[in-house]
Short mmCIF file of C-alpha atoms in Angstrom, two decimals:
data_model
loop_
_atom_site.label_atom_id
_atom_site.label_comp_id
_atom_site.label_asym_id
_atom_site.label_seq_id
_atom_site.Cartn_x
_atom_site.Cartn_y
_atom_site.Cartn_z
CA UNK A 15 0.00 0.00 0.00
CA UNK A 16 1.41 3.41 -0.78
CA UNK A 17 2.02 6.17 1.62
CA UNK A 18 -0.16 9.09 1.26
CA UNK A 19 2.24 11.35 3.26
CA UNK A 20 5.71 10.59 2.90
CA UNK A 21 9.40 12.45 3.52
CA UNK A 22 12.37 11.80 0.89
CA UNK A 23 16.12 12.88 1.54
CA UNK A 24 17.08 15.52 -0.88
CA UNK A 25 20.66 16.13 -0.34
CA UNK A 26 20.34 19.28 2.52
CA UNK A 27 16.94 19.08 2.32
CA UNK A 28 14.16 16.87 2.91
CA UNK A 29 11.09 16.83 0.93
CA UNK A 30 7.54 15.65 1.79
CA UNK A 31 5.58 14.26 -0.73
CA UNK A 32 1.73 14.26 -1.06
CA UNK A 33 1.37 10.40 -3.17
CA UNK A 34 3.91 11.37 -5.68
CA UNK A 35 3.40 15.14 -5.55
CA UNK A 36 5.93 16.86 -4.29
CA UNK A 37 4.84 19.78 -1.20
CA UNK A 38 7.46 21.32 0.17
CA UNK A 39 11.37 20.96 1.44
CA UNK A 40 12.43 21.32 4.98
CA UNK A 41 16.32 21.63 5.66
CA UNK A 42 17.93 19.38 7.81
CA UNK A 43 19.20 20.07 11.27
CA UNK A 44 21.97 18.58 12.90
CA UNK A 45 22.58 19.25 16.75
CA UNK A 46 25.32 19.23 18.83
CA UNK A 47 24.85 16.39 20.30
CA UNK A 48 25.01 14.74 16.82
CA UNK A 49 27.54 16.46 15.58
CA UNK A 50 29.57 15.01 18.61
CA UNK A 51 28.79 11.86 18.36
CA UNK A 52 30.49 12.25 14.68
CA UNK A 53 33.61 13.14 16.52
CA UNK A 54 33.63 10.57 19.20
CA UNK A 55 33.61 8.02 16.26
CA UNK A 56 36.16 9.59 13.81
CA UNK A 57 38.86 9.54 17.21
CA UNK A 58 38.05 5.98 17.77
CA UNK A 59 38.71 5.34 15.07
CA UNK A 60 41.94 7.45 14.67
CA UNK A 61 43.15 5.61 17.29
CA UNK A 62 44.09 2.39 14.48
CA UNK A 63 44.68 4.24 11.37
CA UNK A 64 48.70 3.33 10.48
CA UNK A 65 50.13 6.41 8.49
CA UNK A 66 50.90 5.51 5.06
CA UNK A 67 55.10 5.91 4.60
CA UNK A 68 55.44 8.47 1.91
CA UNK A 69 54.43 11.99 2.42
CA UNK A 70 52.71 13.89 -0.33
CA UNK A 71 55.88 15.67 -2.62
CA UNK A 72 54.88 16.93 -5.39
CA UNK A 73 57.05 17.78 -8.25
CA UNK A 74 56.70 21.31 -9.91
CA UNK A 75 58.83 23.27 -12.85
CA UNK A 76 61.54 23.93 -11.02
CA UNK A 77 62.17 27.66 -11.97
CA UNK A 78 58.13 28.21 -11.22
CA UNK A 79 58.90 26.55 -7.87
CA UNK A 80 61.93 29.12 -7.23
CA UNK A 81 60.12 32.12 -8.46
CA UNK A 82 57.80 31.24 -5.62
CA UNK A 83 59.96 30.69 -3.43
CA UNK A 84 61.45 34.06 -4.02
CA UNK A 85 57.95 36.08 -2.91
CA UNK A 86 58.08 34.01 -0.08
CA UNK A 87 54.41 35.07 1.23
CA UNK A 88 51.39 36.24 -1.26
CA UNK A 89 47.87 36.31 -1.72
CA UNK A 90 46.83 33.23 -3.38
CA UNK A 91 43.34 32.65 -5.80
CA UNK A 92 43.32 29.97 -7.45
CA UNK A 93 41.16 29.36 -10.71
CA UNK A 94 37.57 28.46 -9.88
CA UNK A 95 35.54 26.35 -12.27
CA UNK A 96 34.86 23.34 -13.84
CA UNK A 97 35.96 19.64 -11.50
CA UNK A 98 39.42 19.73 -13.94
CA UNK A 99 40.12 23.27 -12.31
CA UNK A 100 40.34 21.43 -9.28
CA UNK A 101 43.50 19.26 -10.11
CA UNK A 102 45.23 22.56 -11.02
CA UNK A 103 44.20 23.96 -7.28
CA UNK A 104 45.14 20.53 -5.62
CA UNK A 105 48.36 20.73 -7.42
CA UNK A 106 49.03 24.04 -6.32
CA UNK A 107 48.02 23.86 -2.29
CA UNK A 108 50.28 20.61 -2.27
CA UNK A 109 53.20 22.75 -3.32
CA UNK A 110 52.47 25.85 -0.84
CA UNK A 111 51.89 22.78 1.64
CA UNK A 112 55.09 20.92 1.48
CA UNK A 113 57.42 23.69 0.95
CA UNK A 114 58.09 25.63 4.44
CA UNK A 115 59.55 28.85 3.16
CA UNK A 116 56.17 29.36 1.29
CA UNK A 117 53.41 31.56 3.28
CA UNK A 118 50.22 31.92 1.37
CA UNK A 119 46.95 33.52 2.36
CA UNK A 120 43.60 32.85 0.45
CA UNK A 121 41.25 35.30 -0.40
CA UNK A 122 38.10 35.65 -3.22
CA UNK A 123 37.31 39.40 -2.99
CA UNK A 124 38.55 42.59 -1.87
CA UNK A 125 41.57 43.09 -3.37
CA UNK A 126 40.60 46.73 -3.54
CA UNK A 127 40.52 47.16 -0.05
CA UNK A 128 44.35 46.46 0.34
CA UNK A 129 46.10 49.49 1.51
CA UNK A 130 49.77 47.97 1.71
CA UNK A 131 52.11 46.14 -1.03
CA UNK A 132 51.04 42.98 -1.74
CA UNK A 133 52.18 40.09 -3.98
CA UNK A 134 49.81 38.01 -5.96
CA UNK A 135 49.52 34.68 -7.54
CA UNK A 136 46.79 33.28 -9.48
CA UNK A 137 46.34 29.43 -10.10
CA UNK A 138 46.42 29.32 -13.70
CA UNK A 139 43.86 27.83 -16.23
CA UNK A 140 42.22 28.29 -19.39
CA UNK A 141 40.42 31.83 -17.70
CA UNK A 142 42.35 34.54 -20.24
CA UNK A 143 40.84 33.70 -23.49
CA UNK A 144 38.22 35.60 -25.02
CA UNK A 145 35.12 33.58 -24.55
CA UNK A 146 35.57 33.84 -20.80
CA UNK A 147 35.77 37.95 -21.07
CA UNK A 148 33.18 38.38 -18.83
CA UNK A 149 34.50 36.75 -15.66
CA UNK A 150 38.06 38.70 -16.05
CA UNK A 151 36.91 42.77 -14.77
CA UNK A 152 38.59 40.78 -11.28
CA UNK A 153 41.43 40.02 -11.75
CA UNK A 154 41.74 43.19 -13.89
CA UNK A 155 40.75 45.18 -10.85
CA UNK A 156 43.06 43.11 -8.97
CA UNK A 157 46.23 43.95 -11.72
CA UNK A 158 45.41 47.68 -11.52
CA UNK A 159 45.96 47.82 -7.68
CA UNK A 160 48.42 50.36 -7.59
CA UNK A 161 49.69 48.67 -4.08
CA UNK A 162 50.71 45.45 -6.17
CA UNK A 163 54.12 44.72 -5.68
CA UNK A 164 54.60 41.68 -8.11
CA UNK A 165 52.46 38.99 -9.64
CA UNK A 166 52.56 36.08 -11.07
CA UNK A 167 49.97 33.84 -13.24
CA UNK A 168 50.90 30.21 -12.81
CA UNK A 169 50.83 28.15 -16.63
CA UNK A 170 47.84 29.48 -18.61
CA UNK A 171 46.36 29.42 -21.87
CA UNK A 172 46.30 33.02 -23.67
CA UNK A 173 44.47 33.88 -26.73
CA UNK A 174 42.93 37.17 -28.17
CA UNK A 175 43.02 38.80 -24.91
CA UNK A 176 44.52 42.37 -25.09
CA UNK A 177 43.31 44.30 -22.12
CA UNK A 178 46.35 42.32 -19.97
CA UNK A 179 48.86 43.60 -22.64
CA UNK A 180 47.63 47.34 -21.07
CA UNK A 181 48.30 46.41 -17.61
CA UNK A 182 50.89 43.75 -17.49
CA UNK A 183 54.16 45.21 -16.94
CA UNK A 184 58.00 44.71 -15.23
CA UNK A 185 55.65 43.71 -11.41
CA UNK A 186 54.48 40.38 -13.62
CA UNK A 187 55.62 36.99 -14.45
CA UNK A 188 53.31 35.06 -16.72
CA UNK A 189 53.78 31.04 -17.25
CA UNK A 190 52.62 29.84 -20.53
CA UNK A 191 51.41 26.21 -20.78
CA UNK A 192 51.90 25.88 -24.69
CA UNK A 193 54.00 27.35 -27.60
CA UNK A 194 51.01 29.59 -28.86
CA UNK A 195 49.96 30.90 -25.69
CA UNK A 196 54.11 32.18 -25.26
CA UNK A 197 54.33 33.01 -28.60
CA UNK A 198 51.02 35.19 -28.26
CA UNK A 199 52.62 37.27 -25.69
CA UNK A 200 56.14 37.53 -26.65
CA UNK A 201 54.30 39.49 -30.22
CA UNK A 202 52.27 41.84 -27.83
CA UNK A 203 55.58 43.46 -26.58
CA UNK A 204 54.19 43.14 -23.21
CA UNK A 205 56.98 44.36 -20.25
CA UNK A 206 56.09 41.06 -18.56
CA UNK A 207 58.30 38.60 -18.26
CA UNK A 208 57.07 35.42 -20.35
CA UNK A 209 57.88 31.60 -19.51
CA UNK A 210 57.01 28.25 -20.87
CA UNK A 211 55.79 25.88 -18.56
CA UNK A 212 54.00 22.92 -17.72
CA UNK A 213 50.16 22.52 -16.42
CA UNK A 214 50.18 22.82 -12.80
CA UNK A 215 48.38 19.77 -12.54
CA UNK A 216 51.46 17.63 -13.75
CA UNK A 217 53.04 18.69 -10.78
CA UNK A 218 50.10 16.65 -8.70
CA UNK A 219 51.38 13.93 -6.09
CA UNK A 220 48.81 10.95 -6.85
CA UNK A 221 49.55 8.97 -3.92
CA UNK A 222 46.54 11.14 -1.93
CA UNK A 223 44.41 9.10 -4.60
CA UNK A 224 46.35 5.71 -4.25
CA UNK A 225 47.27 5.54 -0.75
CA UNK A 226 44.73 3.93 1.36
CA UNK A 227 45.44 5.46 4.56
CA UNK A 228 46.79 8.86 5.88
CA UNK A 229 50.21 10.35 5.81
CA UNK A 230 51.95 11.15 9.00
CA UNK A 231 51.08 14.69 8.45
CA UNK A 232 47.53 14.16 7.43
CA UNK A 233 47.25 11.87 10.97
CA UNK A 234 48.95 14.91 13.15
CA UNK A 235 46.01 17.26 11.39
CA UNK A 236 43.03 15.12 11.92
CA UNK A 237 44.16 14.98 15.79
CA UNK A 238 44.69 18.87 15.77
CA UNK A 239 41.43 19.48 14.07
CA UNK A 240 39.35 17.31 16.22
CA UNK A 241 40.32 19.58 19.14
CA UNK A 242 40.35 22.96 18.36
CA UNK A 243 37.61 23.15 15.12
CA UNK A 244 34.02 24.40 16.50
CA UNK A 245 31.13 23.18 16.22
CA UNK A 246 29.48 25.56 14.54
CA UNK A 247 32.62 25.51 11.81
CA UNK A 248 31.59 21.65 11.68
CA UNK A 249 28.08 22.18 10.98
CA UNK A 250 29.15 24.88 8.14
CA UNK A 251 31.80 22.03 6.43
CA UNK A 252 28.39 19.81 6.39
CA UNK A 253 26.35 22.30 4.54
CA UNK A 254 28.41 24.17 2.49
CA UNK A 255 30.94 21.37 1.86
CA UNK A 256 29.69 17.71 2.54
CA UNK A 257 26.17 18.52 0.61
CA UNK A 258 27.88 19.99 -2.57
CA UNK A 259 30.21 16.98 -2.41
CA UNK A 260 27.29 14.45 -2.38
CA UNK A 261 25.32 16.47 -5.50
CA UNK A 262 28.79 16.48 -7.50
CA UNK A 263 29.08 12.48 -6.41
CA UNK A 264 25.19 11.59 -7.71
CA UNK A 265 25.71 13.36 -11.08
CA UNK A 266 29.52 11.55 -11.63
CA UNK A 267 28.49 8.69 -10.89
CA UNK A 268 26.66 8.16 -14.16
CA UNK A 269 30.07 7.94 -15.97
CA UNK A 270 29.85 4.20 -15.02
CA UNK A 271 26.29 4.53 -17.41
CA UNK A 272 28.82 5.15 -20.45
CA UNK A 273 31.99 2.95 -19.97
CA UNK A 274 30.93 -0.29 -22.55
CA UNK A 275 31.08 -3.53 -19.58
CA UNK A 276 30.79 -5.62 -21.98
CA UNK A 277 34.25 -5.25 -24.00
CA UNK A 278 37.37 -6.57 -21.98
CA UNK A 279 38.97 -2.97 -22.92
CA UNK A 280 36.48 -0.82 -20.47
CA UNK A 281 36.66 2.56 -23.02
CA UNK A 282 35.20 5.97 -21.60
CA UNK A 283 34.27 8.86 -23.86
CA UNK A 284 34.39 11.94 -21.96
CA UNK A 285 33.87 15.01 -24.60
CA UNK A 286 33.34 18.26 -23.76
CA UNK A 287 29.69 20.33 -24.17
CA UNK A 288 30.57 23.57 -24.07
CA UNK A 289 31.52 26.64 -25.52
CA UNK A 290 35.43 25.48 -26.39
CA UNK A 291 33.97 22.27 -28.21
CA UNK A 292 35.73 21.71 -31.36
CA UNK A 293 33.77 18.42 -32.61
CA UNK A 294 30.59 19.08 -34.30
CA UNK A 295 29.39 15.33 -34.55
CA UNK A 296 29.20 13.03 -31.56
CA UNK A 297 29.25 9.14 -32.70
CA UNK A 298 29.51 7.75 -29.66
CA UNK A 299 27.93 7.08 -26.09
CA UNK A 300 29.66 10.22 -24.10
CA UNK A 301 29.67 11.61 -20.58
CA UNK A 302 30.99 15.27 -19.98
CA UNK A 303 32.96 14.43 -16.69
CA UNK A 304 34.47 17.97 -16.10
CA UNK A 305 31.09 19.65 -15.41
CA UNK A 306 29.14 17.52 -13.13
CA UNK A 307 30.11 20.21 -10.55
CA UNK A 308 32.12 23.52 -9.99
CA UNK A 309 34.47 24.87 -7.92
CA UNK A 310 33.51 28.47 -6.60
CA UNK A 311 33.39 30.78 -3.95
CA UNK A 312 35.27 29.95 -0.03
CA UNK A 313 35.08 25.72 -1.48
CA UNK A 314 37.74 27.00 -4.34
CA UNK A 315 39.96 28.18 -1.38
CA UNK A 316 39.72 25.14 0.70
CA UNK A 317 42.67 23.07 0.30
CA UNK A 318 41.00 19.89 2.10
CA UNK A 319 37.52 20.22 -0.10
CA UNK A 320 39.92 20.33 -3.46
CA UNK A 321 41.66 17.31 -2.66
CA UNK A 322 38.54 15.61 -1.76
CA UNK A 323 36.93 17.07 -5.26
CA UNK A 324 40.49 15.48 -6.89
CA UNK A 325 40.26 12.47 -5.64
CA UNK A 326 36.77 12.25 -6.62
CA UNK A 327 37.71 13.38 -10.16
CA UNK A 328 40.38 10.98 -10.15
CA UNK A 329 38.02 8.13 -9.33
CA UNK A 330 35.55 8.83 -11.34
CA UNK A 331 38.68 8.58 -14.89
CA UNK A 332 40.14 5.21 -12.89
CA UNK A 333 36.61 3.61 -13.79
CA UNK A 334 38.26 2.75 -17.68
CA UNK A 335 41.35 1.55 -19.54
CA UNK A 336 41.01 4.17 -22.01
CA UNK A 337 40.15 7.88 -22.02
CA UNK A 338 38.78 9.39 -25.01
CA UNK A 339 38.64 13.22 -24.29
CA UNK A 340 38.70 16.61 -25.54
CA UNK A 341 38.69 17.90 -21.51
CA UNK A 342 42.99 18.88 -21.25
CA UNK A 343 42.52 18.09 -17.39
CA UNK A 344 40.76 14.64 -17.88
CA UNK A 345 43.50 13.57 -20.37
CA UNK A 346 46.10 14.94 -17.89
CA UNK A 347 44.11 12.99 -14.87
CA UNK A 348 44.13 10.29 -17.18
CA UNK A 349 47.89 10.16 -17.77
CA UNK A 350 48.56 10.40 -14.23
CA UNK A 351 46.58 7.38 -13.70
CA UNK A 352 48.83 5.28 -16.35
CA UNK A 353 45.47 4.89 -19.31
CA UNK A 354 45.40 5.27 -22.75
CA UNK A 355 44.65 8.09 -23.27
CA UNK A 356 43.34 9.52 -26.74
CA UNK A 357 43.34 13.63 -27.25
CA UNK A 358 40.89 15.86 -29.27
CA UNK A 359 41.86 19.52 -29.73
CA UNK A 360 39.33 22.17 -28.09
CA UNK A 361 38.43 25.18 -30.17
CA UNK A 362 41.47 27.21 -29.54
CA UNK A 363 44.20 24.14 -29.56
CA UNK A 364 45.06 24.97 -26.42
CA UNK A 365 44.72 20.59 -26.26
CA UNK A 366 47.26 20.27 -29.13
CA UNK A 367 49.34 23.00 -27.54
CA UNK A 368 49.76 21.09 -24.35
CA UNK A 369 50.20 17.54 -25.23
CA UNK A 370 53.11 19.19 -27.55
CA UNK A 371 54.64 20.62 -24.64
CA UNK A 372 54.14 18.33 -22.05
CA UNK A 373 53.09 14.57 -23.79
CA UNK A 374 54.31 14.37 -26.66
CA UNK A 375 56.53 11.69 -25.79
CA UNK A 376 54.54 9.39 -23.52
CA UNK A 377 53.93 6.09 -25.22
CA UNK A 378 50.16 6.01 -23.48
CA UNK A 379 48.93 9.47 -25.14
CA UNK A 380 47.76 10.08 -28.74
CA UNK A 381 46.99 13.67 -30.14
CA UNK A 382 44.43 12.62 -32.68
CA UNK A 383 42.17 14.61 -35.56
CA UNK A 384 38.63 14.90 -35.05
CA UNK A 385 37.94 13.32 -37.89
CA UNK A 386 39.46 10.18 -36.36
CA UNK A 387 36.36 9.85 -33.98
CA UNK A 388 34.43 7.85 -36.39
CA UNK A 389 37.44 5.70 -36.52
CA UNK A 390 37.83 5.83 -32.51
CA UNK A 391 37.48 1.81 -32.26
CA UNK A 392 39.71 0.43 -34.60
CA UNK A 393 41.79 2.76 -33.71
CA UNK A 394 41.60 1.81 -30.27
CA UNK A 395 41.80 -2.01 -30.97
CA UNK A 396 44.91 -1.77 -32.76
CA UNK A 397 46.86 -0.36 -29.26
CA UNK A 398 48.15 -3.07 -26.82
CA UNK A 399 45.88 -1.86 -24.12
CA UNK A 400 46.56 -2.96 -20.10
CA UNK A 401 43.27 -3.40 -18.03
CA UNK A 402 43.88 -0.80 -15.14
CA UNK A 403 39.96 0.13 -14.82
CA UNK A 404 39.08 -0.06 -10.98
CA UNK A 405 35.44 1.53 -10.33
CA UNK A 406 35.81 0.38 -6.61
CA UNK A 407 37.50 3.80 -5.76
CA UNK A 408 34.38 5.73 -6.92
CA UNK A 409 32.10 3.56 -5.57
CA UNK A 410 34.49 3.84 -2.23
CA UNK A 411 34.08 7.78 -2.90
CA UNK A 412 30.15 7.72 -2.16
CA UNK A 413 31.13 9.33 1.66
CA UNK A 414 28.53 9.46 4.58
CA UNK A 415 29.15 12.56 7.09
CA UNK A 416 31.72 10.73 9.03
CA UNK A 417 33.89 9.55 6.13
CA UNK A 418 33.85 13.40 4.41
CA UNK A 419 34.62 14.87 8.39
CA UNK A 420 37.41 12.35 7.70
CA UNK A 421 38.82 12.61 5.03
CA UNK A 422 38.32 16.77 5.40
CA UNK A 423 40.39 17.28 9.10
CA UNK A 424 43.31 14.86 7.64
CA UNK A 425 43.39 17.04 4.95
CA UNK A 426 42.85 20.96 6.33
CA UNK A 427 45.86 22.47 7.05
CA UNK A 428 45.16 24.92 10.43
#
């Protein structure tokens, strides 16, 4: 017999149903006492973890690493976007992390308000091209502070952008992550001085993804954290963090709707949908992994929600032996994770530009023409493929409350 008043979780919310009619959505409450009983469990349980051996080193250009190092401390804002952003931001807090003579501070908004010299870095991406105009008045506003001391923009793409030609000058050091991007802003004459660089995200440790315990460090957080984090800062982590985490999970999740089970070579086809497509014709069964979430506001500063949001991303490419993609930071995820791994350009090469930079030579990667797509299986069964598909680690990455309280004081730095 049915239920002619019923309630049905809804993420942060649940909603009562009239039959089948939805009424209306009450959000859920968690009270001290719960959110204790949380903690009680997570050091119980800390009690038996055994620290993985390695820590976390990750391994970045070494002349972006020592022009760094030479700011010493800066204002950091890292690229907010798509779930591929995130790798770049992981990357990026793993380096200001391990190295000690690094001080960082993050902060979103009012740059204006500084009234002392400041240095500046931002995380790099694909933001200064022109079909993201729109979101760049920011960091503009942030470039024309007349209090900034020096700047630097971590490997980016560049392309038909002239407003930063007007403001860059001697104060900035802009990493390019492909030829065209450097070559673009060598011709503008800019003052700036130019580099060429890898992605940040190469620079990404893995073994937070592989490991299946904490490091040392992580272990020495999670006991800090449990003692001097609030409980009302708990209760925020659960609704502003833990709830966005379990929408982002839900929608990933379908990649395993894609990836064919029935082949012994597990292929998934993760093609963009937006804007910077470059394929016009879609033959196959695809998933657009990069934008089952986004990164933004205080969760883009919060070094323990990005890793969680990488290793989720990770898990999520580890479900297949072979990557198809047109998504740069699901091929890179992809190549950090040992797949095969076969490249589309976007609609500004910025694709082609970095596998030429940084892949060219790995025997696992192929930059291919998107004409080839209608090829895409022969092509594929005429590679000596290894099986290293494991969709336990997303199914692992479905976190209750406890697990994501976790996995987030191991991780937050304090």
């Amino acid at each position: 017999m049915n239920k002619i008043f019923y309630f049905k979780d809804e993420n942060k919310y649940k909603r009562l149903y009239f039959f089948n009619f939805k009424l209306f959505k009450i959000k859920k409450y968690f009270s001290d006492k719960y959110i204790k009983n949380i903690i009680k469990n997570i050091e119980l349980k800390h009690e038996n973890y055994q620290p993985c051996q390695n820590e976390i080193t990750p391994a970045p250009n070494n002349f972006v690493l020592e022009t760094l190092q030479k700011l010493k401390s800066f204002y950091f804002l890292p690229n907010g976007g798509n779930l591929g952003d995130g790798l770049i931001a992981n990357s990026e807090f793993q380096i200001f992390n391990f190295y000690e003579d690094i001080s960082y501070i993050t902060k979103r908004d009012d740059y204006d308000k500084i009234q002392k010299p400041f240095n500046f870095i931002y995380g790099g991406g694909g933001l200064f091209v022109d079909i993201y105009k729109e979101n760049l008045d920011k960091f503009f506003d942030i470039f024309k502070n007349k209090f900034l001391k020096q700047c630097i923009i971590l490997p980016s793409s560049f392309y038909n952008i002239p407003e930063l030609f007007e403001i860059a000058d001697e104060r900035f050091t802009i990493f390019c992550r492909e030829k065209n991007s450097f070559n673009y802003l060598v011709n503008s004459k800019t003052k700036a001085k130019i580099y060429l660089s890898d992605d940040m995200a190469f620079a990404t440790d893995i073994k937070f993804y592989t490991s299946s315990t904490f490091t040392v460090k992580q272990l020495n957080n999670l006991k800090e954290n449990l003692q001097k984090m609030p409980l009302k800062q708990l209760k925020n982590i659960i609704y502003n963090m833990f709830f966005s985490y379990s929408s982002i999970y839900n929608r990933i999740k379908e990649i395993l709707s894609v990836i064919d089970k029935k082949s012994d070579v597990k292929t998934a086809y993760l093609l963009r949908t937006d804007s910077e497509k470059n394929i016009k014709d879609i033959f196959v069964n695809s998933f657009d992994l990069s934008v089952c979430g986004r990164i933004t506001g205080k969760n883009s500063l919060d070094n323990a929600y990005i890793q969680i949001i990488s290793e989720l991303f990770l898990s999520a490419v580890d479900c297949a032996d072979v990557i198809v993609t047109d998504r740069l930071h699901v091929g890179i995820a992809a190549t950090l994770l040992n797949k095969e791994v076969f490249l589309f350009d976007n609609s500004y090469n910025k694709v082609s530009g970095v596998y030429e930079q940084s892949m060219k030579g790995l025997k696992n990667v192929h930059l291919l023409k998107d004409n080839d797509l209608k090829s895409i299986e022969n092509i594929i069964k005429s590679c000596n493929i290894k099986n290293t598909a494991n969709s336990n680690r997303l199914k692992n990455m479905n976190l209750n409350i406890e697990d994501f309280l976790t996995k987030y004081l191991a991780y937050k730095n304090i």
